[in-house]
Coordinates of C-alpha atoms in Angstrom, one line a residue:
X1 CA 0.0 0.0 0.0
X2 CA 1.3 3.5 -0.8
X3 CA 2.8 6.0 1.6
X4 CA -0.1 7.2 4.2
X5 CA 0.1 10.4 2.8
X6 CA -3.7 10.5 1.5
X7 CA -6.9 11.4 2.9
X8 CA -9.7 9.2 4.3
X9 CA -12.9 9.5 2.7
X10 CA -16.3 8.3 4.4
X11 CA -19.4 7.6 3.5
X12 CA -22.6 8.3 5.6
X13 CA -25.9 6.7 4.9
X14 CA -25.3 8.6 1.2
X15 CA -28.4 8.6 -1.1
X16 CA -29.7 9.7 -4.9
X17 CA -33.0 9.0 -5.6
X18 CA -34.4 10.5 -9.0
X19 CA -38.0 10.8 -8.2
X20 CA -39.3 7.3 -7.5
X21 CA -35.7 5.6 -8.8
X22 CA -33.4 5.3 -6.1
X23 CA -29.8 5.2 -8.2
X24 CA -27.6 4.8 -4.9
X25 CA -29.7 3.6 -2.2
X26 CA -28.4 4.6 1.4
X27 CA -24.3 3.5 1.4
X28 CA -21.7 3.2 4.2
X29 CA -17.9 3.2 2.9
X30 CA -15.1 4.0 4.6
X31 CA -11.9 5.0 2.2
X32 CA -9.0 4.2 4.1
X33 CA -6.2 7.1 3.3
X34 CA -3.5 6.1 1.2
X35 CA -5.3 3.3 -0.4
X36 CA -6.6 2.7 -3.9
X37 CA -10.4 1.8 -3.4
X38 CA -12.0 0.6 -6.9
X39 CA -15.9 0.5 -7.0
X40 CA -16.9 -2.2 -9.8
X41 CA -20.6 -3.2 -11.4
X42 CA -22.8 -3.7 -14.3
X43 CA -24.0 -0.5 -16.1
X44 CA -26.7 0.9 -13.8
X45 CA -25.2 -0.2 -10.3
X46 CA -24.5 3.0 -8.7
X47 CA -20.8 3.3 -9.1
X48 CA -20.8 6.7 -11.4
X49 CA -23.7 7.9 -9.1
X50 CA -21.7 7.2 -6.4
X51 CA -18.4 9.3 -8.1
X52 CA -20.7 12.0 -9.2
X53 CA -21.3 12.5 -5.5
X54 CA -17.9 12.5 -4.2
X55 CA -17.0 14.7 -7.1
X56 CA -19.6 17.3 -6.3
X57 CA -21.4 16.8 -9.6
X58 CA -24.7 15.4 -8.2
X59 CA -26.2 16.5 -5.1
X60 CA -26.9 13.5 -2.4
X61 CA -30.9 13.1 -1.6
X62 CA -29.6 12.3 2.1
X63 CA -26.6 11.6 4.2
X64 CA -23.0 12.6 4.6
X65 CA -19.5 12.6 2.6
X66 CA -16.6 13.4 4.8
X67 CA -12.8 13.8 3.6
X68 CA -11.0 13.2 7.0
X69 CA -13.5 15.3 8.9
X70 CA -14.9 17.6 6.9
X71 CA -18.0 17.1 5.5
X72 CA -17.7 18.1 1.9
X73 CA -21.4 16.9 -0.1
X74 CA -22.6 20.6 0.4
X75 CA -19.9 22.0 -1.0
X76 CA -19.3 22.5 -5.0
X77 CA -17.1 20.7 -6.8
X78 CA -14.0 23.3 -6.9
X79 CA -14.3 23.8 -3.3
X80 CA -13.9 20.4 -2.5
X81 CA -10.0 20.1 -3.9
X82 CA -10.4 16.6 -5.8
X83 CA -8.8 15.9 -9.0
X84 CA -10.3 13.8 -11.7
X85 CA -9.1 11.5 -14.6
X86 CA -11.8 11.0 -16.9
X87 CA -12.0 8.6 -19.2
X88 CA -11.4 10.4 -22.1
X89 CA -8.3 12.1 -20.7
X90 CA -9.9 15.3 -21.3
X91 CA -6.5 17.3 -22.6
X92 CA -6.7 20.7 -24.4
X93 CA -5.8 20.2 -27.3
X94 CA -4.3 23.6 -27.9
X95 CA -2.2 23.5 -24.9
X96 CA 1.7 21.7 -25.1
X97 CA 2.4 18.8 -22.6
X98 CA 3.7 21.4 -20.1
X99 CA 0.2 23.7 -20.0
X100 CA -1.8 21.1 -19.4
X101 CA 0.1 19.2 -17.0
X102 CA 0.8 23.0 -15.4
X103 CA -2.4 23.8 -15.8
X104 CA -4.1 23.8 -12.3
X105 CA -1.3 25.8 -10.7
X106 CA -1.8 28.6 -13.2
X107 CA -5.3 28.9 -12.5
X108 CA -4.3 28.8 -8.7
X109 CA -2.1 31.4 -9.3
X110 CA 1.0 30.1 -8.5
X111 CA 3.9 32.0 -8.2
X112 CA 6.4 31.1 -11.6
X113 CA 9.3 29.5 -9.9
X114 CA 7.0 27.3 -7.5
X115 CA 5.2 26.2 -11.1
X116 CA 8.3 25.4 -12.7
X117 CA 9.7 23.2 -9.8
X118 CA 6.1 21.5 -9.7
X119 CA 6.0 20.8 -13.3
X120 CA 9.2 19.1 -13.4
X121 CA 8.9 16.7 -10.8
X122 CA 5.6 16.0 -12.4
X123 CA 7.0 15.8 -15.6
X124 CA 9.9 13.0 -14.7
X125 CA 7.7 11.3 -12.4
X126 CA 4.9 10.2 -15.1
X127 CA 8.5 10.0 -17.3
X128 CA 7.4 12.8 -20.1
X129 CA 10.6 14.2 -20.1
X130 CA 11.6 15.5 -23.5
X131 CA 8.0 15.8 -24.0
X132 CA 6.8 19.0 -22.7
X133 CA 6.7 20.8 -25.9
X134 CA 4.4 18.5 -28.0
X135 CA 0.4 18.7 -27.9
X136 CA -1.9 16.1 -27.3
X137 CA -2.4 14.8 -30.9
X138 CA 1.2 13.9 -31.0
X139 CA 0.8 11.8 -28.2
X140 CA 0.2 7.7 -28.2
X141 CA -2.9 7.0 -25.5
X142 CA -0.2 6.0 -22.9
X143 CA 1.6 9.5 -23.2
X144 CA -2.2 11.4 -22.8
X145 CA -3.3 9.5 -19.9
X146 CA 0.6 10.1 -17.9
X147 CA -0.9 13.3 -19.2
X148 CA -3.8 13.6 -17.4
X149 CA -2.7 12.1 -14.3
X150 CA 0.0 14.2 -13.8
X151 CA -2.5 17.1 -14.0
X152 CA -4.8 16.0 -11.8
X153 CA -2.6 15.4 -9.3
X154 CA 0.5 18.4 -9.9
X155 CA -1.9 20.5 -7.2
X156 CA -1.8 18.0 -4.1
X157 CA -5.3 17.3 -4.3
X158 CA -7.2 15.4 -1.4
X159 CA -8.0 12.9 -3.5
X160 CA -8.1 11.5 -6.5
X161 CA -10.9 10.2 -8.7
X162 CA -10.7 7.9 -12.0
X163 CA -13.7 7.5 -14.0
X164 CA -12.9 4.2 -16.2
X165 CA -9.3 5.8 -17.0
X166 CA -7.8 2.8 -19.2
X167 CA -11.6 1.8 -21.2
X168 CA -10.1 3.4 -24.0
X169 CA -6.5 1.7 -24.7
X170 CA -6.3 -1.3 -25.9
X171 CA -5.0 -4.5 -23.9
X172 CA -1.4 -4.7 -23.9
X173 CA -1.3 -0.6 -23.4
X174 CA -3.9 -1.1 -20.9
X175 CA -2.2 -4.1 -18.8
X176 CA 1.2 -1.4 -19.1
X177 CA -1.3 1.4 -17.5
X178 CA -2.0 -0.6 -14.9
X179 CA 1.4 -0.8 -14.0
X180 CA 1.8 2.7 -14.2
X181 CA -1.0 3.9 -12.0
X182 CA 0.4 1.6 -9.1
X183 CA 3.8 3.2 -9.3
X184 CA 2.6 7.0 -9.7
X185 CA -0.4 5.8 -6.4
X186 CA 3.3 4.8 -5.2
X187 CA 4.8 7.9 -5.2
X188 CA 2.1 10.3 -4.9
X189 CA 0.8 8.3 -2.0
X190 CA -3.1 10.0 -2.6
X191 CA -6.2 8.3 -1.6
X192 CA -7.4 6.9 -5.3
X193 CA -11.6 6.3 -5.5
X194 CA -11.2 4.3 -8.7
X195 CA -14.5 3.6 -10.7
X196 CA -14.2 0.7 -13.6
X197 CA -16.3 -2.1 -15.2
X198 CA -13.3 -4.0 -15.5
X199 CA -12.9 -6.8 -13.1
X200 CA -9.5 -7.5 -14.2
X201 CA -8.5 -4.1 -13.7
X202 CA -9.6 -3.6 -10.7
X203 CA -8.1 -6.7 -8.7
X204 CA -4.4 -5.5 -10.5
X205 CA -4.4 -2.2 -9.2
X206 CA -6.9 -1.7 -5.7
X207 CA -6.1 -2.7 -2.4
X208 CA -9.8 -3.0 -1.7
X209 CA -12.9 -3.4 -4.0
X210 CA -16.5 -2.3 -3.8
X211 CA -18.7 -4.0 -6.1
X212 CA -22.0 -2.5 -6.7
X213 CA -25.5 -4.0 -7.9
X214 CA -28.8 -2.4 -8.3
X215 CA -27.2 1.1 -6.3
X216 CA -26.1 -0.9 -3.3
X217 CA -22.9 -2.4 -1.8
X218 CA -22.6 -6.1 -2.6
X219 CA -19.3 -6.8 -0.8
X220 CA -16.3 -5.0 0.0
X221 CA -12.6 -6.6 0.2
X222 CA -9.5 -7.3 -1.4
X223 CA -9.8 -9.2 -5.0
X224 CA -8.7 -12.6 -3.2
X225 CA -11.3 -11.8 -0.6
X226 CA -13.8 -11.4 -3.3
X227 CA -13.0 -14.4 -5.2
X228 CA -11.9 -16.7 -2.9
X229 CA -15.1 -15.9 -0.2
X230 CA -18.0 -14.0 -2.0
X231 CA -21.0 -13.3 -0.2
X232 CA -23.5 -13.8 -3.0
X233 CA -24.2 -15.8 -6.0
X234 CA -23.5 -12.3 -7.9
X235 CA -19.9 -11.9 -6.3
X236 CA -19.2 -15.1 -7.3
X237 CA -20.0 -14.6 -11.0
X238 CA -19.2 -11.3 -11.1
X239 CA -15.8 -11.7 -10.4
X240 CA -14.1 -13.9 -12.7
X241 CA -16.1 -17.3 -13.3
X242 CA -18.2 -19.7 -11.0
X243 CA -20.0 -22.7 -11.9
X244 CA -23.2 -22.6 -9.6
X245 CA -25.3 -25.3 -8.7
X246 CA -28.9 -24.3 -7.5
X247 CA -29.8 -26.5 -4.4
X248 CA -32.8 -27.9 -3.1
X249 CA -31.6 -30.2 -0.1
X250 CA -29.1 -29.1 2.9
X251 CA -28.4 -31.4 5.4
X252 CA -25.9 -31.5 7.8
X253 CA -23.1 -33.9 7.5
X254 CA -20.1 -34.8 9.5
X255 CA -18.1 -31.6 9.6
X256 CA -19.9 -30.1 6.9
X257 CA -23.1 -30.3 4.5
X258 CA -24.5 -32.8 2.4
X259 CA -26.3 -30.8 -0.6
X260 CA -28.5 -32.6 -3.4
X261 CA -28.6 -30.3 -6.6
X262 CA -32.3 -29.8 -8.4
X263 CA -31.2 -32.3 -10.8
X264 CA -30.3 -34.7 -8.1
X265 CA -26.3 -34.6 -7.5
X266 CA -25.5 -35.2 -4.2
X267 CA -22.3 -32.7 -3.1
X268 CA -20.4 -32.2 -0.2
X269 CA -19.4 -29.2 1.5
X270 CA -16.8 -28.1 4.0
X271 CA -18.6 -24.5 4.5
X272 CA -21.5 -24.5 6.8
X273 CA -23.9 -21.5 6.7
X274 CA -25.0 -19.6 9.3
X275 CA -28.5 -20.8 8.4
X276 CA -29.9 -23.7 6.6
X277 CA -31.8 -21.5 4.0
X278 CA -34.0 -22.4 1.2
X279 CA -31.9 -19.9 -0.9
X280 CA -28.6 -21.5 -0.9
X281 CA -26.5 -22.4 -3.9
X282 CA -23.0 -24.1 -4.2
X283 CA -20.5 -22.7 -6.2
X284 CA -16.6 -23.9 -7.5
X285 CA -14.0 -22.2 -9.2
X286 CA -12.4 -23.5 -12.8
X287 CA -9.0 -24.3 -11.4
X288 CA -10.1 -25.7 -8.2
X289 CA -11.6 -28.4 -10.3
X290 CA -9.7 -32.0 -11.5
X291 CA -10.3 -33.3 -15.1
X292 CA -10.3 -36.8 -16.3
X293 CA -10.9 -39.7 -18.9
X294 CA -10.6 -42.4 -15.7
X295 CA -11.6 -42.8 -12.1
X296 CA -11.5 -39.9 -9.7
X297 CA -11.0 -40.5 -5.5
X298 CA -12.4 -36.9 -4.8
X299 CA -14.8 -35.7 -2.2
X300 CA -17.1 -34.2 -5.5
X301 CA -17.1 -36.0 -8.8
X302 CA -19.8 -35.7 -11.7
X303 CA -19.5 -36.9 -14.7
X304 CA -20.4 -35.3 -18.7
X305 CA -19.4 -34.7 -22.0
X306 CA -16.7 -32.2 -23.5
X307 CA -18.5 -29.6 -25.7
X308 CA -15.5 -27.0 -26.1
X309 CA -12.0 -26.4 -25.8
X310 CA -10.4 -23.3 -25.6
X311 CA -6.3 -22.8 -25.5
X312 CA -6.1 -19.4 -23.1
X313 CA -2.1 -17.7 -22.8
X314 CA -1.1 -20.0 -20.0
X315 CA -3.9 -22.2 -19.8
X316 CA -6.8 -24.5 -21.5
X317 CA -10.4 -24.3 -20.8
X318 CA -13.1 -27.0 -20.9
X319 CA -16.6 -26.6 -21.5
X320 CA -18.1 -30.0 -19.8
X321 CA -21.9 -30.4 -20.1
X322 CA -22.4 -32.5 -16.9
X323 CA -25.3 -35.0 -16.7
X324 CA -29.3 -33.8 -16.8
X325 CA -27.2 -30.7 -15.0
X326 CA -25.1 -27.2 -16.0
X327 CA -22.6 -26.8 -17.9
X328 CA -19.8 -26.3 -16.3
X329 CA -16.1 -24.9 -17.0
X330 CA -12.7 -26.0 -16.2
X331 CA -9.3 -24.5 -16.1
X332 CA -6.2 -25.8 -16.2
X333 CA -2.0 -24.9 -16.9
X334 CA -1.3 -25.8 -20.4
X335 CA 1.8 -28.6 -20.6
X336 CA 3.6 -29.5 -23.8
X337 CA 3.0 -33.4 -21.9
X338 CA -0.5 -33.5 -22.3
X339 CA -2.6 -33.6 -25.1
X340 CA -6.0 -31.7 -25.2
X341 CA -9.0 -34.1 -23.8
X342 CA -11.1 -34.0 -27.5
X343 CA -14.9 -31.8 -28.1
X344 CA -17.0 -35.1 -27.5
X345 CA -15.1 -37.1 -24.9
X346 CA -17.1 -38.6 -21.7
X347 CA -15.1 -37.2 -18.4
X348 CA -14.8 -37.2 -14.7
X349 CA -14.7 -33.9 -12.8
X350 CA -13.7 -33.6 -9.1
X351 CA -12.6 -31.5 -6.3
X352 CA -12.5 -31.0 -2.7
X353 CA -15.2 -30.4 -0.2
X354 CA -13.2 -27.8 1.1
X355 CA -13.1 -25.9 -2.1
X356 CA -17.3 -25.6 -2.9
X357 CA -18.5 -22.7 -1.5
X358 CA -22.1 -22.2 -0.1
X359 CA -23.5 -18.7 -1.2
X360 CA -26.6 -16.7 -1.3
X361 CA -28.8 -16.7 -4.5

């Protein structure tokens, strides 16, 4: 985590409600300071909403934002001393490297000398140098978007917000970003509220991650947290993939659950839930799965057919349509020892007790 040098940021029972539609429902988020906190979702969760408030651009139907202790949601935007880095970098494209970068501290006033020494630091930290005399057109999308961060940050902001930065690159220069972001977050050591629909993205670069459904907090953690113990069937699915079983029977069993699918698998379970609820499903991870022609000696095992293959960088994915069930997906390393199980084969799949996860529908 970066260099406590940021500002916390807290939500208080925070609200927009258009009318009858209630876009962010009432929210409770603490920022920690220094952190990067990403807030992920579908399109219509609540996560722009929810930046649009911080930012100063909407005004909340109820509650409190506070940066440390100051409560900021009545003030306006450039009272509130946030920068921004919005998606489409938002340059000027009459104004060099240098001006824009510089930018802020002219409008602020800034005494010449105090600009230059500003500029420069900014300038070799997002590593521009030898650049400050070219305009934005000349620039790769990499170049624009050091660009803009430098900007919104050459002022000492509070904190800073990032509205889907990287949507625009592609995904090598995006992957390269990433990178990037975490070493300037690094050395700036700001509070980051960063807003994307990429999962990926988000569990590279945050040290926590709020993700959003329907204008309300699903979960809140670090990606591992998120993946490894979601909360909900949504979670689950939402971060990277799940195979879900819907269940109909829970019983307890030894030192866990015995669960019987709707199409009449019996699994086992390590996980027991804090209630034995009608609402439960089961859920495993790709790579937490074994594959095979033969026999498998596994606390899980169902059996179906192979009805895709897919060679991924690093790794091959079935597609196994299990029997009178789902369709479920594995994930394994590639090796140059194996050769691909073949579209059509009949297979075993199993894995650990300890590995299926119990989650709300």
């Amino acid at each position: 985590m970066a260099d406590k040098r940021g500002h916390k940021l807290s939500f208080h029972n925070i609200s927009k409600s258009y009318g009858t539609f209630q876009a962010l429902s009432p929210t409770n988020i603490e920022v920690e300071a220094g952190e990067i906190f990403a807030v992920i979702g579908p399109s219509g969760s609540g996560k722009t909403t929810l930046l649009g408030l911080t930012a100063g651009f909407i005004t909340p139907s109820s509650g409190e934002i506070r940066i440390d202790n100051t409560n900021v949601e009545q003030k306006p935007p450039f009272q509130r001393n946030i920068g921004m880095v919005f998606q489409g970098y938002s340059l000027f494209p009459h104004m060099t490297v240098a001006e824009n970068i510089s930018f802020p501290l002219r409008v602020r006033k800034l005494p010449k000398p105090e600009i230059a020494t500003q500029l420069a630091r900014m300038i070799d930290l997002v590593r521009l140098g030898g650049m400050a005399d070219r305009y934005p057109t000349a620039l790769s999308g990499g170049q624009q978007q050091r660009v803009a961060l430098a900007r919104a940050a050459i002022y000492n902001p509070l904190l800073l917000l990032m509205d889907e930065p990287l949507s625009a690159l592609d995904k090598n220069l995006r992957d390269e970003m990433q990178y990037e972001i975490k070493q300037f977050h690094r050395a700036v050591g700001s509070t980051f509220l960063y807003v994307t629909h990429d999962q990926g993205e988000a569990a590279s670069l945050a040290d926590r991650i709020a993700i959003m459904r329907d204008g309300r907090i699903e979960q809140i953690g670090s990606a591992r947290e998120l993946y490894e113990l979601p909360s909900s069937r949504f979670v689950a699915s939402f971060l990277g993939h799940a195979n879900i079983f819907d269940i109909s029977d829970i019983r307890p069993e030894g030192n866990g659950v015995s669960l019987q699918t709707k199409s009449g698998a019996v699994l086992r379970s390590a996980h027991i839930p804090d209630g034995i609820a009608s609402n439960t499903c089961a859920c495993i991870r790709p790579e937490a799965m074994s594959l095979s022609i033969g026999p498998l000696s596994m606390d899980n095992v169902v059996s179906g057919v192979v009805e895709d293959v897919t060679f991924l960088p690093g790794s091959v994915r079935y597609k196994v349509q299990v029997d009178n069930d789902i369709q479920i997906q594995q994930q394994q390393p590639t090796s140059r020892r194996l050769d691909a199980i073949p579209v059509g084969q009949r297979v075993n799949l199993g894995w650990s007790a300890s590995d299926l996860l119990l989650l709300r529908q």
